mmCIF file of N, CA and C in Angstrom:
data_model
loop_
_atom_site.group_PDB
_atom_site.id
_atom_site.type_symbol
_atom_site.label_atom_id
_atom_site.label_comp_id
_atom_site.label_asym_id
_atom_site.label_seq_id
_atom_site.Cartn_x
_atom_site.Cartn_y
_atom_site.Cartn_z
ATOM 1 N N MET A 453 -58.847 70.700 130.902
ATOM 2 C CA MET A 453 -59.905 69.889 131.461
ATOM 3 C C MET A 453 -59.358 69.167 132.697
ATOM 4 N N ALA A 454 -60.155 69.129 133.732
ATOM 5 C CA ALA A 454 -59.748 68.477 134.971
ATOM 6 C C ALA A 454 -59.614 66.981 134.762
ATOM 7 N N LYS A 455 -58.671 66.392 135.445
ATOM 8 C CA LYS A 455 -58.434 64.954 135.355
ATOM 9 C C LYS A 455 -58.801 64.312 136.683
ATOM 10 N N THR A 456 -59.257 63.081 136.616
ATOM 11 C CA THR A 456 -59.519 62.310 137.813
ATOM 12 C C THR A 456 -58.802 60.968 137.679
ATOM 13 N N GLN A 457 -58.415 60.422 138.772
ATOM 14 C CA GLN A 457 -57.662 59.175 138.751
ATOM 15 C C GLN A 457 -58.607 57.995 138.856
ATOM 16 N N VAL A 458 -58.364 56.993 138.001
ATOM 17 C CA VAL A 458 -59.126 55.748 138.019
ATOM 18 C C VAL A 458 -58.114 54.610 138.020
ATOM 19 N N ASN A 459 -58.276 53.674 138.914
ATOM 20 C CA ASN A 459 -57.383 52.519 138.959
ATOM 21 C C ASN A 459 -58.032 51.354 138.235
ATOM 22 N N LEU A 460 -57.266 50.703 137.373
ATOM 23 C CA LEU A 460 -57.767 49.563 136.621
ATOM 24 C C LEU A 460 -56.993 48.318 137.009
ATOM 25 N N ARG A 461 -57.689 47.204 137.054
ATOM 26 C CA ARG A 461 -57.032 45.922 137.277
ATOM 27 C C ARG A 461 -57.165 45.152 135.975
ATOM 28 N N LEU A 462 -56.038 44.884 135.353
ATOM 29 C CA LEU A 462 -56.020 44.190 134.074
ATOM 30 C C LEU A 462 -55.205 42.915 134.198
ATOM 31 N N GLU A 463 -55.563 41.948 133.370
ATOM 32 C CA GLU A 463 -54.714 40.767 133.296
ATOM 33 C C GLU A 463 -53.354 41.222 132.797
ATOM 34 N N GLU A 464 -52.333 40.516 133.201
ATOM 35 C CA GLU A 464 -50.967 40.904 132.849
ATOM 36 C C GLU A 464 -50.787 41.054 131.341
ATOM 37 N N ALA A 465 -51.312 40.121 130.585
ATOM 38 C CA ALA A 465 -51.164 40.158 129.127
ATOM 39 C C ALA A 465 -51.866 41.383 128.537
ATOM 40 N N THR A 466 -53.025 41.718 129.072
ATOM 41 C CA THR A 466 -53.765 42.882 128.588
ATOM 42 C C THR A 466 -53.022 44.168 128.924
ATOM 43 N N ALA A 467 -52.484 44.246 130.117
ATOM 44 C CA ALA A 467 -51.714 45.418 130.519
ATOM 45 C C ALA A 467 -50.491 45.590 129.616
ATOM 46 N N GLU A 468 -49.843 44.497 129.291
ATOM 47 C CA GLU A 468 -48.673 44.557 128.410
ATOM 48 C C GLU A 468 -49.073 45.014 127.008
ATOM 49 N N MET A 469 -50.209 44.537 126.528
ATOM 50 C CA MET A 469 -50.690 44.985 125.216
ATOM 51 C C MET A 469 -50.957 46.487 125.223
ATOM 52 N N ALA A 470 -51.546 46.976 126.308
ATOM 53 C CA ALA A 470 -51.826 48.405 126.414
ATOM 54 C C ALA A 470 -50.532 49.206 126.416
ATOM 55 N N LYS A 471 -49.542 48.739 127.162
ATOM 56 C CA LYS A 471 -48.244 49.430 127.212
ATOM 57 C C LYS A 471 -47.589 49.470 125.840
ATOM 58 N N GLN A 472 -47.615 48.329 125.149
ATOM 59 C CA GLN A 472 -46.996 48.273 123.825
ATOM 60 C C GLN A 472 -47.723 49.160 122.829
ATOM 61 N N ALA A 473 -49.046 49.142 122.876
ATOM 62 C CA ALA A 473 -49.829 49.981 121.962
ATOM 63 C C ALA A 473 -49.561 51.458 122.217
ATOM 64 N N ALA A 474 -49.473 51.832 123.493
ATOM 65 C CA ALA A 474 -49.191 53.230 123.840
ATOM 66 C C ALA A 474 -47.791 53.626 123.382
ATOM 67 N N GLU A 475 -46.824 52.741 123.591
ATOM 68 C CA GLU A 475 -45.450 53.025 123.152
ATOM 69 C C GLU A 475 -45.388 53.211 121.641
ATOM 70 N N THR A 476 -46.098 52.371 120.908
ATOM 71 C CA THR A 476 -46.131 52.469 119.446
ATOM 72 C C THR A 476 -46.656 53.832 119.008
ATOM 73 N N ARG A 477 -47.609 54.351 119.762
ATOM 74 C CA ARG A 477 -48.226 55.643 119.436
ATOM 75 C C ARG A 477 -47.497 56.819 120.089
ATOM 76 N N HIS A 478 -46.478 56.516 120.878
ATOM 77 C CA HIS A 478 -45.690 57.537 121.584
ATOM 78 C C HIS A 478 -46.554 58.381 122.511
ATOM 79 N N ILE A 479 -47.445 57.699 123.235
ATOM 80 C CA ILE A 479 -48.300 58.374 124.206
ATOM 81 C C ILE A 479 -48.306 57.557 125.497
ATOM 82 N N PRO A 480 -48.659 58.175 126.618
ATOM 83 C CA PRO A 480 -48.772 57.431 127.878
ATOM 84 C C PRO A 480 -49.958 56.450 127.825
ATOM 85 N N VAL A 481 -49.883 55.415 128.638
ATOM 86 C CA VAL A 481 -50.945 54.407 128.672
ATOM 87 C C VAL A 481 -52.286 55.046 129.025
ATOM 88 N N ASN A 482 -52.292 55.976 129.976
ATOM 89 C CA ASN A 482 -53.563 56.585 130.363
ATOM 90 C C ASN A 482 -54.196 57.337 129.188
ATOM 91 N N GLU A 483 -53.387 57.973 128.350
ATOM 92 C CA GLU A 483 -53.932 58.669 127.184
ATOM 93 C C GLU A 483 -54.476 57.667 126.169
ATOM 94 N N TYR A 484 -53.784 56.551 126.009
ATOM 95 C CA TYR A 484 -54.241 55.502 125.106
ATOM 96 C C TYR A 484 -55.601 54.970 125.554
ATOM 97 N N VAL A 485 -55.724 54.677 126.840
ATOM 98 C CA VAL A 485 -56.994 54.170 127.375
ATOM 99 C C VAL A 485 -58.085 55.219 127.206
ATOM 100 N N GLU A 486 -57.769 56.475 127.445
ATOM 101 C CA GLU A 486 -58.748 57.549 127.271
ATOM 102 C C GLU A 486 -59.227 57.610 125.823
ATOM 103 N N GLN A 487 -58.310 57.481 124.865
ATOM 104 C CA GLN A 487 -58.686 57.488 123.450
ATOM 105 C C GLN A 487 -59.606 56.318 123.116
ATOM 106 N N LEU A 488 -59.315 55.143 123.673
ATOM 107 C CA LEU A 488 -60.167 53.980 123.429
ATOM 108 C C LEU A 488 -61.578 54.199 123.956
ATOM 109 N N ILE A 489 -61.668 54.758 125.142
ATOM 110 C CA ILE A 489 -62.983 55.000 125.750
ATOM 111 C C ILE A 489 -63.761 56.019 124.930
ATOM 112 N N ARG A 490 -63.096 57.098 124.524
ATOM 113 C CA ARG A 490 -63.768 58.117 123.714
ATOM 114 C C ARG A 490 -64.238 57.540 122.378
ATOM 115 N N ALA A 491 -63.398 56.752 121.722
ATOM 116 C CA ALA A 491 -63.756 56.151 120.440
ATOM 117 C C ALA A 491 -64.954 55.213 120.599
ATOM 118 N N ASP A 492 -64.954 54.430 121.676
ATOM 119 C CA ASP A 492 -66.056 53.514 121.922
ATOM 120 C C ASP A 492 -67.355 54.279 122.134
ATOM 121 N N ASN A 493 -67.292 55.355 122.902
ATOM 122 C CA ASN A 493 -68.494 56.144 123.161
ATOM 123 C C ASN A 493 -68.971 56.873 121.918
ATOM 124 N N GLU A 494 -68.053 57.355 121.090
ATOM 125 C CA GLU A 494 -68.439 58.012 119.853
ATOM 126 C C GLU A 494 -69.123 57.024 118.909
ATOM 127 N N LEU A 495 -68.607 55.810 118.845
ATOM 128 C CA LEU A 495 -69.224 54.775 118.013
ATOM 129 C C LEU A 495 -70.628 54.472 118.515
ATOM 130 N N PHE A 496 -70.789 54.329 119.832
ATOM 131 C CA PHE A 496 -72.110 54.077 120.415
ATOM 132 C C PHE A 496 -73.063 55.218 120.088
ATOM 133 N N ARG A 497 -72.576 56.461 120.192
ATOM 134 C CA ARG A 497 -73.407 57.631 119.905
ATOM 135 C C ARG A 497 -73.843 57.625 118.441
ATOM 136 N N GLU A 498 -72.917 57.322 117.539
ATOM 137 C CA GLU A 498 -73.255 57.276 116.117
ATOM 138 C C GLU A 498 -74.318 56.220 115.841
ATOM 139 N N LYS A 499 -74.178 55.046 116.453
ATOM 140 C CA LYS A 499 -75.152 53.975 116.260
ATOM 141 C C LYS A 499 -76.511 54.373 116.828
ATOM 142 N N PHE A 500 -76.502 55.011 117.993
ATOM 143 C CA PHE A 500 -77.751 55.451 118.613
ATOM 144 C C PHE A 500 -78.459 56.476 117.727
ATOM 145 N N LEU A 501 -77.704 57.448 117.221
ATOM 146 C CA LEU A 501 -78.311 58.473 116.372
ATOM 147 C C LEU A 501 -78.844 57.886 115.072
ATOM 148 N N ALA A 502 -78.116 56.937 114.496
ATOM 149 C CA ALA A 502 -78.575 56.292 113.264
ATOM 150 C C ALA A 502 -79.863 55.505 113.518
ATOM 151 N N ALA A 503 -79.912 54.787 114.632
ATOM 152 C CA ALA A 503 -81.114 54.022 114.966
ATOM 153 C C ALA A 503 -82.283 54.951 115.255
ATOM 154 N N SER A 504 -82.019 56.063 115.920
ATOM 155 C CA SER A 504 -83.073 57.037 116.207
ATOM 156 C C SER A 504 -83.627 57.625 114.918
ATOM 157 N N GLN A 505 -82.723 57.940 113.983
ATOM 158 C CA GLN A 505 -83.172 58.488 112.701
ATOM 159 C C GLN A 505 -83.995 57.467 111.925
ATOM 160 N N GLU A 506 -83.563 56.218 111.957
ATOM 161 C CA GLU A 506 -84.313 55.156 111.271
ATOM 162 C C GLU A 506 -85.707 55.004 111.879
ATOM 163 N N PHE A 507 -85.779 55.085 113.215
ATOM 164 C CA PHE A 507 -87.075 55.007 113.896
ATOM 165 C C PHE A 507 -87.977 56.151 113.460
ATOM 166 N N LEU A 508 -87.417 57.365 113.439
ATOM 167 C CA LEU A 508 -88.216 58.525 113.032
ATOM 168 C C LEU A 508 -88.639 58.436 111.570
ATOM 169 N N ASP A 509 -87.746 57.941 110.724
ATOM 170 C CA ASP A 509 -88.088 57.785 109.311
ATOM 171 C C ASP A 509 -89.235 56.790 109.138
ATOM 172 N N THR A 510 -89.230 55.754 109.968
ATOM 173 C CA THR A 510 -90.245 54.709 109.862
ATOM 174 C C THR A 510 -91.559 55.114 110.511
ATOM 175 N N TYR A 511 -91.484 55.713 111.696
ATOM 176 C CA TYR A 511 -92.690 55.975 112.483
ATOM 177 C C TYR A 511 -93.000 57.456 112.687
ATOM 178 N N GLY A 512 -92.242 58.339 112.081
ATOM 179 C CA GLY A 512 -92.441 59.773 112.294
ATOM 180 C C GLY A 512 -93.831 60.249 111.931
ATOM 181 N N ASP A 513 -94.343 59.782 110.783
ATOM 182 C CA ASP A 513 -95.688 60.203 110.368
ATOM 183 C C ASP A 513 -96.741 59.730 111.363
ATOM 184 N N LEU A 514 -96.594 58.503 111.859
ATOM 185 C CA LEU A 514 -97.532 57.978 112.845
ATOM 186 C C LEU A 514 -97.482 58.798 114.125
ATOM 187 N N ILE A 515 -96.296 59.151 114.561
ATOM 188 C CA ILE A 515 -96.153 59.986 115.770
ATOM 189 C C ILE A 515 -96.826 61.335 115.558
ATOM 190 N N ASP A 516 -96.612 61.923 114.381
ATOM 191 C CA ASP A 516 -97.261 63.202 114.075
ATOM 192 C C ASP A 516 -98.784 63.078 114.127
ATOM 193 N N GLU A 517 -99.319 61.999 113.548
ATOM 194 C CA GLU A 517 -100.780 61.774 113.560
ATOM 195 C C GLU A 517 -101.308 61.645 114.982
ATOM 196 N N ILE A 518 -100.583 60.926 115.822
ATOM 197 C CA ILE A 518 -101.007 60.738 117.202
ATOM 198 C C ILE A 518 -100.987 62.078 117.945
ATOM 199 N N GLU A 519 -99.950 62.876 117.711
ATOM 200 C CA GLU A 519 -99.871 64.188 118.367
ATOM 201 C C GLU A 519 -100.996 65.110 117.899
ATOM 202 N N GLU A 520 -101.309 65.066 116.621
ATOM 203 C CA GLU A 520 -102.387 65.919 116.092
ATOM 204 C C GLU A 520 -103.733 65.506 116.645
ATOM 205 N N ALA A 521 -103.936 64.212 116.879
ATOM 206 C CA ALA A 521 -105.216 63.708 117.401
ATOM 207 C C ALA A 521 -105.384 64.009 118.875
ATOM 208 N N ALA A 522 -104.302 64.247 119.570
ATOM 209 C CA ALA A 522 -104.378 64.457 121.027
ATOM 210 C C ALA A 522 -104.848 65.838 121.368
#
């Protein structure tokens, strides 16, 4: 997969935390940040899908009725 460069400006303490966390995992900082971003997006996707399913469970019959009437 192609990579693109992104520059981040972090507070010194945050940058140090990222370095330490990456070292603990034996991975480069950029890979650590990439994993965090992917995990955050996956969590958002899961929440979105769960909310969408709840909406359909609640209002699906009403939507079907409206479509049939149209």
